[in-house]
Short mmCIF file of C-alpha atoms in Angstrom, two decimals:
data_model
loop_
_atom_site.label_atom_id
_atom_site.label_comp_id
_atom_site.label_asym_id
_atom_site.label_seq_id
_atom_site.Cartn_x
_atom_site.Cartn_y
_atom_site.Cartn_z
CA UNK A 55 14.05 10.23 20.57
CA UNK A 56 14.59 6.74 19.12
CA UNK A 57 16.89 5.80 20.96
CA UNK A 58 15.78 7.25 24.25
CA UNK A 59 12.42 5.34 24.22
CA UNK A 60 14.54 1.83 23.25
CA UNK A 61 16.74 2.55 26.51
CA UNK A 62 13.63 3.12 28.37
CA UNK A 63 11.86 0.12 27.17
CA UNK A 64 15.23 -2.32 27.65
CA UNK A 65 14.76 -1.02 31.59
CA UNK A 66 11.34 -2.59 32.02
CA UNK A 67 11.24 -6.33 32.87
CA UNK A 68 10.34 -8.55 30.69
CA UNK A 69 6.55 -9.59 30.88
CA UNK A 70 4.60 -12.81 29.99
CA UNK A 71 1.19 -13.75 28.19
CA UNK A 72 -0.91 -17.10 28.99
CA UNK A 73 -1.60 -17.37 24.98
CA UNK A 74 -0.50 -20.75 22.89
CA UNK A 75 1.10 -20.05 19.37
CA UNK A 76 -0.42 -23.74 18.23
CA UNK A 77 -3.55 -25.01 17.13
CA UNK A 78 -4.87 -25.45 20.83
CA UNK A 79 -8.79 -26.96 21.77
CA UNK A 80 -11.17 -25.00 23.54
CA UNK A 81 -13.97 -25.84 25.29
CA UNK A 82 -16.33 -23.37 23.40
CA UNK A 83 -19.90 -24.21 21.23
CA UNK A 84 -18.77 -23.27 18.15
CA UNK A 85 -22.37 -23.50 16.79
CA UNK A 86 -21.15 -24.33 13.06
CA UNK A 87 -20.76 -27.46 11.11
CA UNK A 88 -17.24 -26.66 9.97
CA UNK A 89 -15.11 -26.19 13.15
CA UNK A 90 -11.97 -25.35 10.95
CA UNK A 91 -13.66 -22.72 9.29
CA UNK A 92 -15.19 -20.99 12.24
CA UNK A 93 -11.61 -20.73 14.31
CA UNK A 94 -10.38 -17.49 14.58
CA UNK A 95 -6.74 -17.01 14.29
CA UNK A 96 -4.86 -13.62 15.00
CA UNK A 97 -2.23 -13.94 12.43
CA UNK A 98 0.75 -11.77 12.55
CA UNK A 99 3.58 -10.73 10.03
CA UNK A 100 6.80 -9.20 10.14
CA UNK A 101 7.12 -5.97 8.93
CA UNK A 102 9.40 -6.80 6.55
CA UNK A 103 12.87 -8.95 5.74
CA UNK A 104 14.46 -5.72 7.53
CA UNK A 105 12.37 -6.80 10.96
CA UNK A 106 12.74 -10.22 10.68
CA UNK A 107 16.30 -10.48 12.98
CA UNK A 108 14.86 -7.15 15.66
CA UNK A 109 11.67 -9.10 16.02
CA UNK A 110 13.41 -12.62 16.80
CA UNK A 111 15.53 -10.78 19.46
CA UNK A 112 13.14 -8.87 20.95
CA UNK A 113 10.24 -11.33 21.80
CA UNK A 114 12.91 -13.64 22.87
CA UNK A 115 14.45 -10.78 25.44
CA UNK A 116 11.43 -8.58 25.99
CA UNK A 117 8.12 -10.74 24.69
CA UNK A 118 7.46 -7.86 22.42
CA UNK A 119 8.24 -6.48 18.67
CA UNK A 120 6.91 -4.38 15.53
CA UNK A 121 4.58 -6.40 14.26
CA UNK A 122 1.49 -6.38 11.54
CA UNK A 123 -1.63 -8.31 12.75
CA UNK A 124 -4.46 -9.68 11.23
CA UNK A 125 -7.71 -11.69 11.97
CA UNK A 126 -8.57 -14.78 9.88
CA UNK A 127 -12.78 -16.41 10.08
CA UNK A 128 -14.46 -18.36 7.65
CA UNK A 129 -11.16 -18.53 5.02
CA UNK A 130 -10.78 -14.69 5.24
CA UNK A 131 -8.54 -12.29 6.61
CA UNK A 132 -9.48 -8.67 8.05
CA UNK A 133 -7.25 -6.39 8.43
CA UNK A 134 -7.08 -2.56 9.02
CA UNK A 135 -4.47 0.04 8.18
CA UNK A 136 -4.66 3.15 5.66
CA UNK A 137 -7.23 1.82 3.28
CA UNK A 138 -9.27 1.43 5.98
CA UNK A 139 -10.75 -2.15 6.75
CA UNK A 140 -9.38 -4.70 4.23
CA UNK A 141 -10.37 -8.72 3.00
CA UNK A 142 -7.61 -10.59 1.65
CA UNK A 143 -5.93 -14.23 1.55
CA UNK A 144 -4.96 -15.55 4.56
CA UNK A 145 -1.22 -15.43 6.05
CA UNK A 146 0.11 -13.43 2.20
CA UNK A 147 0.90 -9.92 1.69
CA UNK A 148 2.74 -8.61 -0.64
CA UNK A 149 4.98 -6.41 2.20
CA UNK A 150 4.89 -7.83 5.53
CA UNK A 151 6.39 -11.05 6.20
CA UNK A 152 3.73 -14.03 7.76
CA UNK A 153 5.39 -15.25 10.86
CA UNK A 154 2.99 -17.24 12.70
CA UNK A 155 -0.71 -17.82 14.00
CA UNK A 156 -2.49 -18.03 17.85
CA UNK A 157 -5.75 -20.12 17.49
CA UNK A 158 -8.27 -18.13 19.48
CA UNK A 159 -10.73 -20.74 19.51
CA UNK A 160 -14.20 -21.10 17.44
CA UNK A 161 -16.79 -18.14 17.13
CA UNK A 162 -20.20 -18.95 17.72
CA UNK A 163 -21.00 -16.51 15.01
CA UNK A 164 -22.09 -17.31 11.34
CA UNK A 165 -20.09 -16.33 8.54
CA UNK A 166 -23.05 -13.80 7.82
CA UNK A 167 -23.44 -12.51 11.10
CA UNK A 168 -19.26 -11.75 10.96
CA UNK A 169 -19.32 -10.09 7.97
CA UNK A 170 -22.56 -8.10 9.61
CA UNK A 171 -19.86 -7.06 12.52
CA UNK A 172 -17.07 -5.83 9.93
CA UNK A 173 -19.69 -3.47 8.24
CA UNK A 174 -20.99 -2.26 11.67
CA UNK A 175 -17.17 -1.67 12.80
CA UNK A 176 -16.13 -0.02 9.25
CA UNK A 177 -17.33 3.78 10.42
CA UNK A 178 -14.99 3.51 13.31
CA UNK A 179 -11.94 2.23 11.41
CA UNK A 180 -11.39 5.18 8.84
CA UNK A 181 -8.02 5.14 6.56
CA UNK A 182 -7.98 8.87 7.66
CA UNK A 183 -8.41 7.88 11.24
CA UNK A 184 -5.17 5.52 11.25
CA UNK A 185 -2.85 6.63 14.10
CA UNK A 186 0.89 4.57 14.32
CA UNK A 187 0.56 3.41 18.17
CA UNK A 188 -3.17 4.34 19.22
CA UNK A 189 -5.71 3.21 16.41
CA UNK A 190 -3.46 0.94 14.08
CA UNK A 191 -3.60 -2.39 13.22
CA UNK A 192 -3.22 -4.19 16.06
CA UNK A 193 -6.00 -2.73 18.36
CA UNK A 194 -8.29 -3.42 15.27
CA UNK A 195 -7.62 -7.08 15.86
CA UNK A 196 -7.78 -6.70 19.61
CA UNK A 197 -10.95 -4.99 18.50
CA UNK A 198 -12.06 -7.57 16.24
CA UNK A 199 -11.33 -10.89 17.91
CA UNK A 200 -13.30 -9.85 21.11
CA UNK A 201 -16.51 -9.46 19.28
CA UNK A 202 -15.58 -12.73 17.62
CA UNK A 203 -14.29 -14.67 20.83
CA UNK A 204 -14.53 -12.14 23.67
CA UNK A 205 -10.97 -12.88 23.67
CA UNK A 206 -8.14 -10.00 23.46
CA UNK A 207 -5.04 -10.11 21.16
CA UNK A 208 -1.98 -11.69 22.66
CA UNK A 209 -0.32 -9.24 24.97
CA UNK A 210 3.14 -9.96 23.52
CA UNK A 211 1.76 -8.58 19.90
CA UNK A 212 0.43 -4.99 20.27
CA UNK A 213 2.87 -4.01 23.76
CA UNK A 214 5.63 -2.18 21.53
CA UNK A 215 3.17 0.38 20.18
CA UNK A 216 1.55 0.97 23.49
CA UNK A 217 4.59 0.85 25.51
CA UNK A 218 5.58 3.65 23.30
CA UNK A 219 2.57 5.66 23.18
CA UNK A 220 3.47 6.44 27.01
CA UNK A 221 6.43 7.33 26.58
CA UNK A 222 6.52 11.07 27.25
CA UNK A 223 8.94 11.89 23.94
CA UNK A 224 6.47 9.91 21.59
CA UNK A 225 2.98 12.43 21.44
CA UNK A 226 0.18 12.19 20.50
CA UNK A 227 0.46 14.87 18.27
CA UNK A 228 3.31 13.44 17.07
CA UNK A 229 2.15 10.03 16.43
CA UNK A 230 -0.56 11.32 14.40
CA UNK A 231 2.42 13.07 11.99
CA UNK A 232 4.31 10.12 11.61
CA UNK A 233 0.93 8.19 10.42
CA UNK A 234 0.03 11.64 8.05
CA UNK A 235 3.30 11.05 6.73
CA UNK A 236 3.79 7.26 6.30
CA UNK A 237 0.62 7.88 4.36
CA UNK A 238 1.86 10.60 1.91
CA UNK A 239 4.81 7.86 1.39
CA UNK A 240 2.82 5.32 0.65
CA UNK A 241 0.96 7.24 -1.96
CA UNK A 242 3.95 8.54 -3.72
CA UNK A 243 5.54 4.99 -4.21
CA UNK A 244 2.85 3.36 -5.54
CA UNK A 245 4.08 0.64 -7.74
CA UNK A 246 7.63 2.28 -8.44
CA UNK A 247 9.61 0.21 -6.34
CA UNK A 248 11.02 -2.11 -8.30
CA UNK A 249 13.91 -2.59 -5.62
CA UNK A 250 15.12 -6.36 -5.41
CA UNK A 251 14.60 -8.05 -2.38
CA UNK A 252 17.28 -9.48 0.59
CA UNK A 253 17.38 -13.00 1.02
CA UNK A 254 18.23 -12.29 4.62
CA UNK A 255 19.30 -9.40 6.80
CA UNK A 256 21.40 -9.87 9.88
CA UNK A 257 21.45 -6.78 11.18
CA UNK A 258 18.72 -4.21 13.03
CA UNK A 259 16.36 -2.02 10.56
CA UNK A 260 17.06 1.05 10.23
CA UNK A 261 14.06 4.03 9.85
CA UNK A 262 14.47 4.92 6.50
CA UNK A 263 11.54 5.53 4.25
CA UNK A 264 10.70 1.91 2.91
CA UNK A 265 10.56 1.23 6.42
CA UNK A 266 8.54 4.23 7.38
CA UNK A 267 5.97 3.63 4.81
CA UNK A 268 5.76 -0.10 6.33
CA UNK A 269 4.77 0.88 9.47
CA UNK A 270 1.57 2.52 8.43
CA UNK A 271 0.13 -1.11 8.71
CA UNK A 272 1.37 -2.15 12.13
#
């Protein structure tokens, strides 16, 4: 099925977005003394060191890839995948692999009145509730950075998964099976993996189930 929904996706031309990947200015009232602090930036990560190469290729040829993405306000970054809605340091995790930032501009929200919209979107962003294309990480950014900006996530960063939740071989149903089961994998690891780590890969990932387990945060 793999395969088939790569051929189809290879077929469709490649498509452009109007965002910057810089620090850009914007002509917005940020409201808050600290300008720096009140910028939202989507930040988004690699996978992992398996990704890094099928990521590089594929937004150069298609504007697209498998990427993790993330929301950073007021020296904090939101994220959501299956613990639910997370806090942590800014552009580090101990998995995915940071790749870059796109400055969305300053929020005219305080840092209270953010933290006020994470608690109000927590009930809608379950761990149970994570789904690999439809409800994943990405759209919780998408989610996120409108009520923040009223600006959407970068087309370019969320189009694999929902370029591949219409494909007619990738279900719903099934969708929702993969997540169940990246899940279950990421339970049983735990803290056993004690694998060392690749200095650089060169070749195309393959779906086995480190890399399965990874994409429970995409």
């Amino acid at each position: 099925w793999l395969r088939g929904c790569v051929l189809k996706l290879f077929s469709l031309p490649a498509m452009g977005n109007g965002y910057s990947d810089c620090a850009c200015e914007h002509d917005v009232d940020a409201g808050c003394e600290d300008l720096e602090r009140c910028t939202v930036f989507i930040n988004i990560y690699d996978l992992n060191r398996d990704w890094l190469t099928a990521n590089k290729v594929g937004k150069k040829l298609l504007n697209m890839g498998a990427f993790h993405a993330a929301v950073e306000v007021y020296g904090h970054e939101w994220s959501y995948g299956c613990e639910g809605v997370e806090r942590a340091e800014p552009r580090r995790h101990e998995v995915h692999i940071y790749r870059q930032s796109v400055n969305m501009g300053p929020t005219s929200m305080s840092e209270i009145e953010v933290n006020k919209i994470i608690e109000a979107m927590k009930p809608f962003w379950l761990a149970h509730e994570y789904d690999l294309l439809q409800h994943n990480c990405c759209s919780f950014a998408d989610a996120f950075s409108q009520e923040l900006t009223q600006r959407p996530l970068p087309p370019w960063v969320n189009r694999l998964p929902r370029l591949l939740s219409n494909v007619d071989l990738v279900s719903p149903k099934f969708s929702r099976s993969v997540s169940r089961a990246t899940f279950r994998l990421e339970d049983d690891e735990g803290e056993h993996d004690e694998s060392p780590k690749m200095d650089a890969v060169d070749t195309y990932p393959s779906l086995d189930s480190r890399t399965a387990s990874n994409l429970a945060n995409v």
